mmCIF file of C-alpha atoms in Angstrom:
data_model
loop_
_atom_site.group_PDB
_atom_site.id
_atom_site.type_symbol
_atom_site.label_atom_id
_atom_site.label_comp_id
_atom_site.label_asym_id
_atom_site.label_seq_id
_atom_site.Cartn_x
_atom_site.Cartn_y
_atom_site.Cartn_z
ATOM 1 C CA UNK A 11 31.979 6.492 6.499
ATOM 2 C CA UNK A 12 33.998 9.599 6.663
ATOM 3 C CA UNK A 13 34.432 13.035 5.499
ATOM 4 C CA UNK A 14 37.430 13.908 3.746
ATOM 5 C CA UNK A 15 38.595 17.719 3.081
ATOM 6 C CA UNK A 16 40.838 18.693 0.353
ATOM 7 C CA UNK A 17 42.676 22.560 0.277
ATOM 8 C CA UNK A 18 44.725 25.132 1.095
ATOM 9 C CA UNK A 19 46.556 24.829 4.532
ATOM 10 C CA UNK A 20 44.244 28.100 5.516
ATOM 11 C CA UNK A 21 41.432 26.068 4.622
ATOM 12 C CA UNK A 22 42.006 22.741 5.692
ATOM 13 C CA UNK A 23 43.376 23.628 9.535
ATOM 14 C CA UNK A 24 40.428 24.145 11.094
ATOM 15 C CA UNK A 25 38.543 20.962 9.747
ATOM 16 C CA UNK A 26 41.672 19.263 11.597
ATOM 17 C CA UNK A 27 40.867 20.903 14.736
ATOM 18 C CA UNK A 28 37.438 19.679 14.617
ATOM 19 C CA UNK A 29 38.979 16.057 14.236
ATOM 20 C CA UNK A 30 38.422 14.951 10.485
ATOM 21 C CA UNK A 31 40.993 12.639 9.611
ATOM 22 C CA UNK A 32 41.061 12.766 6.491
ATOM 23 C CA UNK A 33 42.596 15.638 5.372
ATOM 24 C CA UNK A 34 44.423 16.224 2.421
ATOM 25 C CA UNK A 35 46.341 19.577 2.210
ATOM 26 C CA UNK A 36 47.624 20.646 -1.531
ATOM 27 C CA UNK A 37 49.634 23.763 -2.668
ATOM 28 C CA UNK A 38 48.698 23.629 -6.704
ATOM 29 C CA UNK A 39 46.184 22.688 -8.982
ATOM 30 C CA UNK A 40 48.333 19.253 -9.972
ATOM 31 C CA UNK A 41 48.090 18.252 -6.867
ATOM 32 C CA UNK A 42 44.742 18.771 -6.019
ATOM 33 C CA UNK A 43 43.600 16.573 -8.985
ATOM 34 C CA UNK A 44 45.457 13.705 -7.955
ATOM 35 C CA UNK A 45 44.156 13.492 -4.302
ATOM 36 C CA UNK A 46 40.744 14.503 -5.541
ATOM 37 C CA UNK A 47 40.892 11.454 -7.837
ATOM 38 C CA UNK A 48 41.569 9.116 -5.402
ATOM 39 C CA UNK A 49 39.313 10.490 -2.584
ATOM 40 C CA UNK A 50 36.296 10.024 -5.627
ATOM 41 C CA UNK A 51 37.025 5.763 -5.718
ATOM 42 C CA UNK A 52 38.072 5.793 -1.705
ATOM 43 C CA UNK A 53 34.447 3.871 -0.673
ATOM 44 C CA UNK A 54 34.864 5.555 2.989
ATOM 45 C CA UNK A 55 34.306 8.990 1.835
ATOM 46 C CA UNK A 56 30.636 9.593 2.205
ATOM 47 C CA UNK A 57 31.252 13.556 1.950
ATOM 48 C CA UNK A 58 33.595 15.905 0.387
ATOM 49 C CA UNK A 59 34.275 19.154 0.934
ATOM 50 C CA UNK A 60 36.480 21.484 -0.759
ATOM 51 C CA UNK A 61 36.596 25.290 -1.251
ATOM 52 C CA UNK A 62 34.489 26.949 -4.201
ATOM 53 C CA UNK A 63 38.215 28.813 -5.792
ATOM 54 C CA UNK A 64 39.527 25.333 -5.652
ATOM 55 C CA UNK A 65 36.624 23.502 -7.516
ATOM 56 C CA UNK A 66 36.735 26.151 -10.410
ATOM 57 C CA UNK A 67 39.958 26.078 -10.986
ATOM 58 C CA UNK A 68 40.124 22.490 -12.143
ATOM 59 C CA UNK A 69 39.777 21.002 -15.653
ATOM 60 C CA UNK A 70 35.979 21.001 -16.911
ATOM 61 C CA UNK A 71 36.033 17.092 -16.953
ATOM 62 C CA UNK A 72 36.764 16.552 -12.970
ATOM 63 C CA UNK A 73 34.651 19.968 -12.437
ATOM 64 C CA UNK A 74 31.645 17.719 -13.896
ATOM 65 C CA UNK A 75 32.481 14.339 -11.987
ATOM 66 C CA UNK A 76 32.567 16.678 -9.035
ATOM 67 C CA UNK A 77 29.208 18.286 -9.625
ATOM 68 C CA UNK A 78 27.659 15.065 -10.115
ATOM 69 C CA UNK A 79 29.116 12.565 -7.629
ATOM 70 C CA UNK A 80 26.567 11.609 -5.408
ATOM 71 C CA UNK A 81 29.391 9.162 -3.071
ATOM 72 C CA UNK A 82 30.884 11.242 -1.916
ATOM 73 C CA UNK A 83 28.905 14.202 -2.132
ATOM 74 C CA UNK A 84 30.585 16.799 -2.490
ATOM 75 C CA UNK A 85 29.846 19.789 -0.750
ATOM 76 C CA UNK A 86 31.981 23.516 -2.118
ATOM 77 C CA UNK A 87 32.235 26.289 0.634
ATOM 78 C CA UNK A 88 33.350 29.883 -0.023
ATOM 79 C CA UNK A 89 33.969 31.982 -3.167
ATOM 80 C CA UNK A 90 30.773 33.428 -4.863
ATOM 81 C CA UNK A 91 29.387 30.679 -6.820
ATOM 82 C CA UNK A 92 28.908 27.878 -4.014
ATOM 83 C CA UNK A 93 25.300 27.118 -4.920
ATOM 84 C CA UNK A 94 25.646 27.255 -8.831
ATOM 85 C CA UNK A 95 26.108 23.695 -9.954
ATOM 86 C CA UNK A 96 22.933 23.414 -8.210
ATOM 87 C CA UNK A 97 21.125 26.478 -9.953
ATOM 88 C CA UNK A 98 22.703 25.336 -12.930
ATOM 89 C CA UNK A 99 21.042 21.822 -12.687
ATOM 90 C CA UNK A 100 17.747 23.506 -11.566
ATOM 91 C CA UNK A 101 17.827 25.451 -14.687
ATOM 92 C CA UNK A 102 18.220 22.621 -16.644
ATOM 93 C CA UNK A 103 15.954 20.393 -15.051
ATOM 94 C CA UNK A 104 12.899 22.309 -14.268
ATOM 95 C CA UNK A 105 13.493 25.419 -17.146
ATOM 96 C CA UNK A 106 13.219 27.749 -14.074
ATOM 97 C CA UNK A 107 16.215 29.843 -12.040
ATOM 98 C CA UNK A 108 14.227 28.713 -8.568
ATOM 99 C CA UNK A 109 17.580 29.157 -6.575
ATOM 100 C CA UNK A 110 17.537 32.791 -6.378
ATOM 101 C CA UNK B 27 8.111 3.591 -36.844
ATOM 102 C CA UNK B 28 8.717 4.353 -40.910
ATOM 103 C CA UNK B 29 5.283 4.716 -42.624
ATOM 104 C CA UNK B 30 6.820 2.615 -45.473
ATOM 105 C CA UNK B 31 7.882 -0.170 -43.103
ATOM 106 C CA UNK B 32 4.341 -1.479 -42.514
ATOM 107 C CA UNK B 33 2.293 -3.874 -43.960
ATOM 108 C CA UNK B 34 -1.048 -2.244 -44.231
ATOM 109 C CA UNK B 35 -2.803 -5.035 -42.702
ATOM 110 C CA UNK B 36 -6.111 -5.417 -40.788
ATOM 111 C CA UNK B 37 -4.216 -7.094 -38.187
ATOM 112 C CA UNK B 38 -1.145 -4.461 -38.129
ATOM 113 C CA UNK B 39 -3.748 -2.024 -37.637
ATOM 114 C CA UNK B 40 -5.166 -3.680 -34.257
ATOM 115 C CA UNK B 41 -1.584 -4.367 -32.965
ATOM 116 C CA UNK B 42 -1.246 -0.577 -33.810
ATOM 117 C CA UNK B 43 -3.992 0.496 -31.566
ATOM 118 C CA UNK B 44 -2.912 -1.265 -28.482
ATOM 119 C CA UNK B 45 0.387 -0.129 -28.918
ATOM 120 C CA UNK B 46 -1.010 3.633 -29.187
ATOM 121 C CA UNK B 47 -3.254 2.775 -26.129
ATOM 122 C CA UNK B 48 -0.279 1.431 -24.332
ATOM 123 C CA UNK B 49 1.663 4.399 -25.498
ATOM 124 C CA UNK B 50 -0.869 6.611 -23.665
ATOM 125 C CA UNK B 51 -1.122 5.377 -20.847
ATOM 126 C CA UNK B 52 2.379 5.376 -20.159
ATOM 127 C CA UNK B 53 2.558 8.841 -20.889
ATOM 128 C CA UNK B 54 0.133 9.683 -18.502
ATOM 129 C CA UNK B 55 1.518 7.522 -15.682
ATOM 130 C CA UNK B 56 5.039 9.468 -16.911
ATOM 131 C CA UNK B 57 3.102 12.936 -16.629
ATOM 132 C CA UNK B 58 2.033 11.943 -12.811
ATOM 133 C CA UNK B 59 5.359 11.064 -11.666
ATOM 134 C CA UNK B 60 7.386 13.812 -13.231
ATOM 135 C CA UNK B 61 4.359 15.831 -11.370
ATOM 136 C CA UNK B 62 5.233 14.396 -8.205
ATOM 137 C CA UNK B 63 8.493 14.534 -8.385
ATOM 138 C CA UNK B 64 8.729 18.523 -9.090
ATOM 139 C CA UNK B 65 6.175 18.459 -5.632
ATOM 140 C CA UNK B 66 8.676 16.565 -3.583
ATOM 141 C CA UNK B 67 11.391 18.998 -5.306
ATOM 142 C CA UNK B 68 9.656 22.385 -4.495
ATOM 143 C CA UNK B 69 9.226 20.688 -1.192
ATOM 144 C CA UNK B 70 12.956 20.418 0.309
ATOM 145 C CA UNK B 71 14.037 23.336 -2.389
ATOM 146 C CA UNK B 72 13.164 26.018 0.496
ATOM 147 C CA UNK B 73 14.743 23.748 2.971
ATOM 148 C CA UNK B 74 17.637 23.066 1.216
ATOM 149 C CA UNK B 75 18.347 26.894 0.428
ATOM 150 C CA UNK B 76 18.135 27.739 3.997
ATOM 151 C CA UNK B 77 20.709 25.167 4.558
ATOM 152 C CA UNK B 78 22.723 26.949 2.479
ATOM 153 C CA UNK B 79 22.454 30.230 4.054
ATOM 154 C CA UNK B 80 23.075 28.971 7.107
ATOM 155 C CA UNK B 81 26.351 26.588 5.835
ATOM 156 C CA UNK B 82 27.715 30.121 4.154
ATOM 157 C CA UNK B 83 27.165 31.786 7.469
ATOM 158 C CA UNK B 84 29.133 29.137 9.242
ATOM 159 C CA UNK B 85 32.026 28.890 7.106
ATOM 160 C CA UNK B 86 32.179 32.929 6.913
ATOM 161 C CA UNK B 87 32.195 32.700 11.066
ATOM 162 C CA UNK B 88 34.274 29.252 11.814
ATOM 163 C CA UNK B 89 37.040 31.404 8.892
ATOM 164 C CA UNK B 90 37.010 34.334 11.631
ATOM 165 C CA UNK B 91 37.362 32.414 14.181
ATOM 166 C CA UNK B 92 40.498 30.507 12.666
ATOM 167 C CA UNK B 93 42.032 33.844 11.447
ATOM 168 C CA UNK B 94 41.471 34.818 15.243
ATOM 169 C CA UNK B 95 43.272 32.270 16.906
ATOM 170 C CA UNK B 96 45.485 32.732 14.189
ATOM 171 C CA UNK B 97 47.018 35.798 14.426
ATOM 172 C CA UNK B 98 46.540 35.423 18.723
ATOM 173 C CA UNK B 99 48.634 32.143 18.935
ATOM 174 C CA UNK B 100 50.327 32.033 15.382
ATOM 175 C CA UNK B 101 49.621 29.917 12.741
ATOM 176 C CA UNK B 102 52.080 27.260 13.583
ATOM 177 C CA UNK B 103 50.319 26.883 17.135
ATOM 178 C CA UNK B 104 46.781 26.375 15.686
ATOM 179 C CA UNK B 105 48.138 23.919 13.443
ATOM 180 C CA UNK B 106 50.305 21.762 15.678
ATOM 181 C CA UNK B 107 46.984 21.534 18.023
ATOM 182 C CA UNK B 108 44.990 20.625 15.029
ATOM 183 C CA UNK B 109 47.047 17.851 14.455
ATOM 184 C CA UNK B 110 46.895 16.592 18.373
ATOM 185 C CA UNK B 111 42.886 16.522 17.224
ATOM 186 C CA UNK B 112 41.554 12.815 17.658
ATOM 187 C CA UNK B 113 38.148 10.783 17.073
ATOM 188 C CA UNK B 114 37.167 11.679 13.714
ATOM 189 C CA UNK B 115 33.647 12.114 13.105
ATOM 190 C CA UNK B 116 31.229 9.040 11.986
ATOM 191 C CA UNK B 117 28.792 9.326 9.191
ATOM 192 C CA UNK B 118 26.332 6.656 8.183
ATOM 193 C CA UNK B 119 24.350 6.283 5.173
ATOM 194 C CA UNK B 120 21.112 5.024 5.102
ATOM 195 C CA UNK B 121 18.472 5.338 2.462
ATOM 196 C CA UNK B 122 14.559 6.166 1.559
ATOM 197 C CA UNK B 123 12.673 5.791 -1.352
ATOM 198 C CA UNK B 124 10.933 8.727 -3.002
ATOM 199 C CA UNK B 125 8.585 7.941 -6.117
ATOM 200 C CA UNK B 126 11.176 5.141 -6.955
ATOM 201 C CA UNK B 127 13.905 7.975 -6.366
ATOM 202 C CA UNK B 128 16.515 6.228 -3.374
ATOM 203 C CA UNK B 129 17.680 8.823 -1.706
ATOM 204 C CA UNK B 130 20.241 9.257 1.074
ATOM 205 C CA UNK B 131 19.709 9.775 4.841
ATOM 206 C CA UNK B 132 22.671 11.172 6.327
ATOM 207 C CA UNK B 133 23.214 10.708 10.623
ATOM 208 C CA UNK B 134 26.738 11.575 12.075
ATOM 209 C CA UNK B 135 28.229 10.386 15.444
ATOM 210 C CA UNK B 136 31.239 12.051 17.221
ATOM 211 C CA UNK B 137 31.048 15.932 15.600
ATOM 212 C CA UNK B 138 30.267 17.438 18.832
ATOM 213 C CA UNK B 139 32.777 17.306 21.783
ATOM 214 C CA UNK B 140 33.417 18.366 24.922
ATOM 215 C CA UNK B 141 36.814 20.013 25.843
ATOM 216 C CA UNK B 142 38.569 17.047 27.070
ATOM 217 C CA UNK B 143 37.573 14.913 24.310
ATOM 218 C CA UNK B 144 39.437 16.752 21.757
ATOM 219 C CA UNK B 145 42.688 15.723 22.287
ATOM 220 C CA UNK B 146 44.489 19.051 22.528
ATOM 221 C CA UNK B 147 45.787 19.817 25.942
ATOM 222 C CA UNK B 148 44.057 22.573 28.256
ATOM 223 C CA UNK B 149 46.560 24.533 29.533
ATOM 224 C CA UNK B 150 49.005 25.093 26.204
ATOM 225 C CA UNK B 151 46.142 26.338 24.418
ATOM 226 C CA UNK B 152 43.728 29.179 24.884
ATOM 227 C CA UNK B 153 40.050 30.136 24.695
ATOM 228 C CA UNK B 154 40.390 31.095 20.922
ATOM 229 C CA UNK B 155 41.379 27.826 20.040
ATOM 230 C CA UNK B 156 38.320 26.593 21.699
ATOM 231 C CA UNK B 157 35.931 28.756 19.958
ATOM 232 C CA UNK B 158 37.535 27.473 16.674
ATOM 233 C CA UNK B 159 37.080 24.111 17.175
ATOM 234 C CA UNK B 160 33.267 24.564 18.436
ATOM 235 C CA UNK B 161 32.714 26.644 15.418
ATOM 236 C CA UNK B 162 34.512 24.242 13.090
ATOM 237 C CA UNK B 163 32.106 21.778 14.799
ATOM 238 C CA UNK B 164 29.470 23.242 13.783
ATOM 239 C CA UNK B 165 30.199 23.678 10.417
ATOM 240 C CA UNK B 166 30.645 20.149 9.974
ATOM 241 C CA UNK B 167 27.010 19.382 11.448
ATOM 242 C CA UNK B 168 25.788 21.956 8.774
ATOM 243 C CA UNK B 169 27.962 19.935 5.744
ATOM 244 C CA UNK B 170 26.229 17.133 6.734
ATOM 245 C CA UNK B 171 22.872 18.009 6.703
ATOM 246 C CA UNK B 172 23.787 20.410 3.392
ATOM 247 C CA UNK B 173 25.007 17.169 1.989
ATOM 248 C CA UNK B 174 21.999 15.253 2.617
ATOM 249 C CA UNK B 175 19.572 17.824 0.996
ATOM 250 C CA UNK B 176 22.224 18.831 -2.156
ATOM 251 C CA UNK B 177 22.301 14.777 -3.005
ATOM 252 C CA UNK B 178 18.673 14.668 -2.413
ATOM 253 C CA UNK B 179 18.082 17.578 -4.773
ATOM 254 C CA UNK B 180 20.533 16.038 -7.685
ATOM 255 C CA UNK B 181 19.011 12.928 -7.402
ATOM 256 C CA UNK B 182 15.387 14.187 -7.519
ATOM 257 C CA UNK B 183 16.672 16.667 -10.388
ATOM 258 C CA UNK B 184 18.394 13.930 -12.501
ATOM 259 C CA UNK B 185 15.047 11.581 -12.461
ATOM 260 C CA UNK B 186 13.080 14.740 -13.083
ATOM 261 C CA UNK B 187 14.901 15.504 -15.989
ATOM 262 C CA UNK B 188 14.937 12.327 -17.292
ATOM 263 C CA UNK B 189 11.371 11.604 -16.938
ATOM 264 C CA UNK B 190 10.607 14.739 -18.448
ATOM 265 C CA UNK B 191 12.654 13.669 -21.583
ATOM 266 C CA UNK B 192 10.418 10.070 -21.855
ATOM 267 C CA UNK B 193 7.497 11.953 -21.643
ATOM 268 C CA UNK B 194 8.293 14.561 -24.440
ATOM 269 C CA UNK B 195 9.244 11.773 -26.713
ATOM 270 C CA UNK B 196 6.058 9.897 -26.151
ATOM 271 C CA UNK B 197 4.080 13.133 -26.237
ATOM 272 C CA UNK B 198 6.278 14.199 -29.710
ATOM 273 C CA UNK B 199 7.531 11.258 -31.454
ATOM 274 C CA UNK B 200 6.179 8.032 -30.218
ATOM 275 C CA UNK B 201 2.621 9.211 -30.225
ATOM 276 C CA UNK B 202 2.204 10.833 -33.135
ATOM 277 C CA UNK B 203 4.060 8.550 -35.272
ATOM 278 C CA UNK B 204 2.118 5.763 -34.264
ATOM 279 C CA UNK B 205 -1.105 7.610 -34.931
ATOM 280 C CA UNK B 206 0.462 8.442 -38.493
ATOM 281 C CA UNK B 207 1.088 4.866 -39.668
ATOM 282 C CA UNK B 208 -2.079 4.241 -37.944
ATOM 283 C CA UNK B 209 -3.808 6.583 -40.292
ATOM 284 C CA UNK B 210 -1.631 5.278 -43.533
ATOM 285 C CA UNK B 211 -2.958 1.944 -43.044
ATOM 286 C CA UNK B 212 -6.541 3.061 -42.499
ATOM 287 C CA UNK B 213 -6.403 4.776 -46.021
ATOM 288 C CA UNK B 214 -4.276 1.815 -47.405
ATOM 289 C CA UNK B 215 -7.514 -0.419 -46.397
ATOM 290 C CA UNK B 216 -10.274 2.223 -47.105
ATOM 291 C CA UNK B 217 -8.337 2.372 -50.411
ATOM 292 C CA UNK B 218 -8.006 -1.192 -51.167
ATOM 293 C CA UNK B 219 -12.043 -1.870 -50.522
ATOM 294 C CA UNK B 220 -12.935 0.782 -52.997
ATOM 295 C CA UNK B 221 -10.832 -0.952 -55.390
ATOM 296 C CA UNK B 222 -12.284 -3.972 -54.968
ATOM 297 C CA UNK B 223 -15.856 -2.763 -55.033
ATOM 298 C CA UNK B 224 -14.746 -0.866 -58.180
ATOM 299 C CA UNK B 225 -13.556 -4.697 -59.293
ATOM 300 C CA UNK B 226 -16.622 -6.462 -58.247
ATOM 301 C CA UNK B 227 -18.791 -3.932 -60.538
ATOM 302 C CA UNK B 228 -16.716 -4.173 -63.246
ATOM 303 C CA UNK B 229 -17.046 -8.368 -62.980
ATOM 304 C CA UNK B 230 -20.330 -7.902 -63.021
ATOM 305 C CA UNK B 231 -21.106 -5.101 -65.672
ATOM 306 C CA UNK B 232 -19.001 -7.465 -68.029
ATOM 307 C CA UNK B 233 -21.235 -10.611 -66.804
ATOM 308 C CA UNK B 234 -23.951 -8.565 -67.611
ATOM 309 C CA UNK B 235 -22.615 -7.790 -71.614
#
């Protein structure tokens, strides 16, 4: 299996340099949807990372597939709220904010 | 179950009761694993946020780094040796079973390389771009152990919540509605003998006359 990174040319540059092949670069929220839909049925992608900005800028429908994909996993990096699907689920799960 | 559905029935009544008992001890065996799965939660929750941390750290340092090498070489440089970048990391999936819960174990071949085994020649490039790629490296050794944990932690949260939710309905609905009708038939019965004792004296008040 692989990992697969979807972004900004900024973003997705240095995941290049550290050989990940699959690398889909995207300049607008259109875009972004479309690769991110196919990466979610590609069976090779074990892992998924994307940048926080990115992931809350798309439609609530794919931001929920997202959250709850388990293959890939998907895995948001930067931006403020990169932990808070988790701490939402927490919340919802155990009735406790334990990611604090 | 309606009240007004059963038959009040000697033997409705015993089928009653070992449904109830049933009942119970399902909720109980419910109770104990939605107990042990909030341990094995609270036990990779530290772990897991630490990951965290440390993947935030990583990404804030391997974005430096790029911006760096960036602004050293250009942008167009760091991104024509990115693409000279070859053998893409491995990941394999294997999984373990907790309280019925499968969840993933996540190893990785090929994230860590040595200078030659990037791809990107030595001499057209510079020390920057090295540091980059190390600390793009080990980023991606920090995504996959992040991954690991974060699946481990929705899957353990999904089967917590829905255990929870059998649980409440046993302990809320099932239960107590069962021990309702239970009670309904009781009185239907208790009721019905009194009206036959009443019957019987009667009979035999009038056999009397």
């Amino acid at each position: 299996m692989e990992l697969a990174v979807i972004g900004k040319s900024e973003f997705v540059t240095g995941f290049r340099l550290a050989g990940i092949s699959k690398v889909y670069e995207t300049t607008d929220i259109k875009a972004t949807e479309s690769v991110i839909k196919s990466v979610l049925e590609d069976r090779s992608v074990g892992i998924l990372v994307m940048h926080n900005d990115d992931i809350s800028n798309l439609p609530e429908l794919l931001r929920k597939n997202l959250n709850e994909s388990v293959q890939p996993t998907v895995v948001a990096l930067g931006g403020s709220g990169a932990g808070s699907n988790l701490r939402d689920k927490i919340k919802q799960a155990v009735g406790v904010d334990l990611w604090k | 179950m309606a009240q007004q559905d059963v038959k009040p029935t000697r033997s409705e009544l015993i089928n009653l009761k070992k449904k109830i008992k049933l009942s119970e001890s399902g909720h109980k065996l419910l109770k104990m694993k939605r107990d042990g799965l909030i341990l094995e939660f609270f036990k990779i929750l530290n772990e897991a946020r630490n990951v965290r941390t440390e993947l935030d750290a990583a990404f804030a340092k391997s974005t430096e780094k790029i911006n760096l090498a960036s602004a050293v070489n250009g942008m167009v440089a760091v991104r024509s040796t990115a693409f000279t970048a070859k053998e893409s990391p491995e990941i394999q999936l294997s999984g373990h079973n907790i309280m019925g819960v499968v969840v993933p174990k996540i190893s990785s071949t090929g994230v860590r390389k040595s200078l030659y085994e990037r791809g990107y020649g030595i001499i057209g490039t510079n020390s920057y771009i090295d540091e980059t790629a190390d600390a793009y490296e080990d980023l991606v050794e920090k995504i996959i152990t992040a991954a690991e944990l974060e699946t481990t932690m929705k899957r353990l949260l999904d089967e917590i919540e829905k255990t929870k939710r059998r649980v409440n309905a046993l302990e809320f609905k099932v239960i107590p509605e069962l021990i309702a009708t239970m009670k309904f038939i009781r009185f239907a019965l208790e009721e019905m003998e009194r009206e036959n004792t009443f019957r019987l004296k009667r009979v035999k008040a009038r056999m009397r006359d």
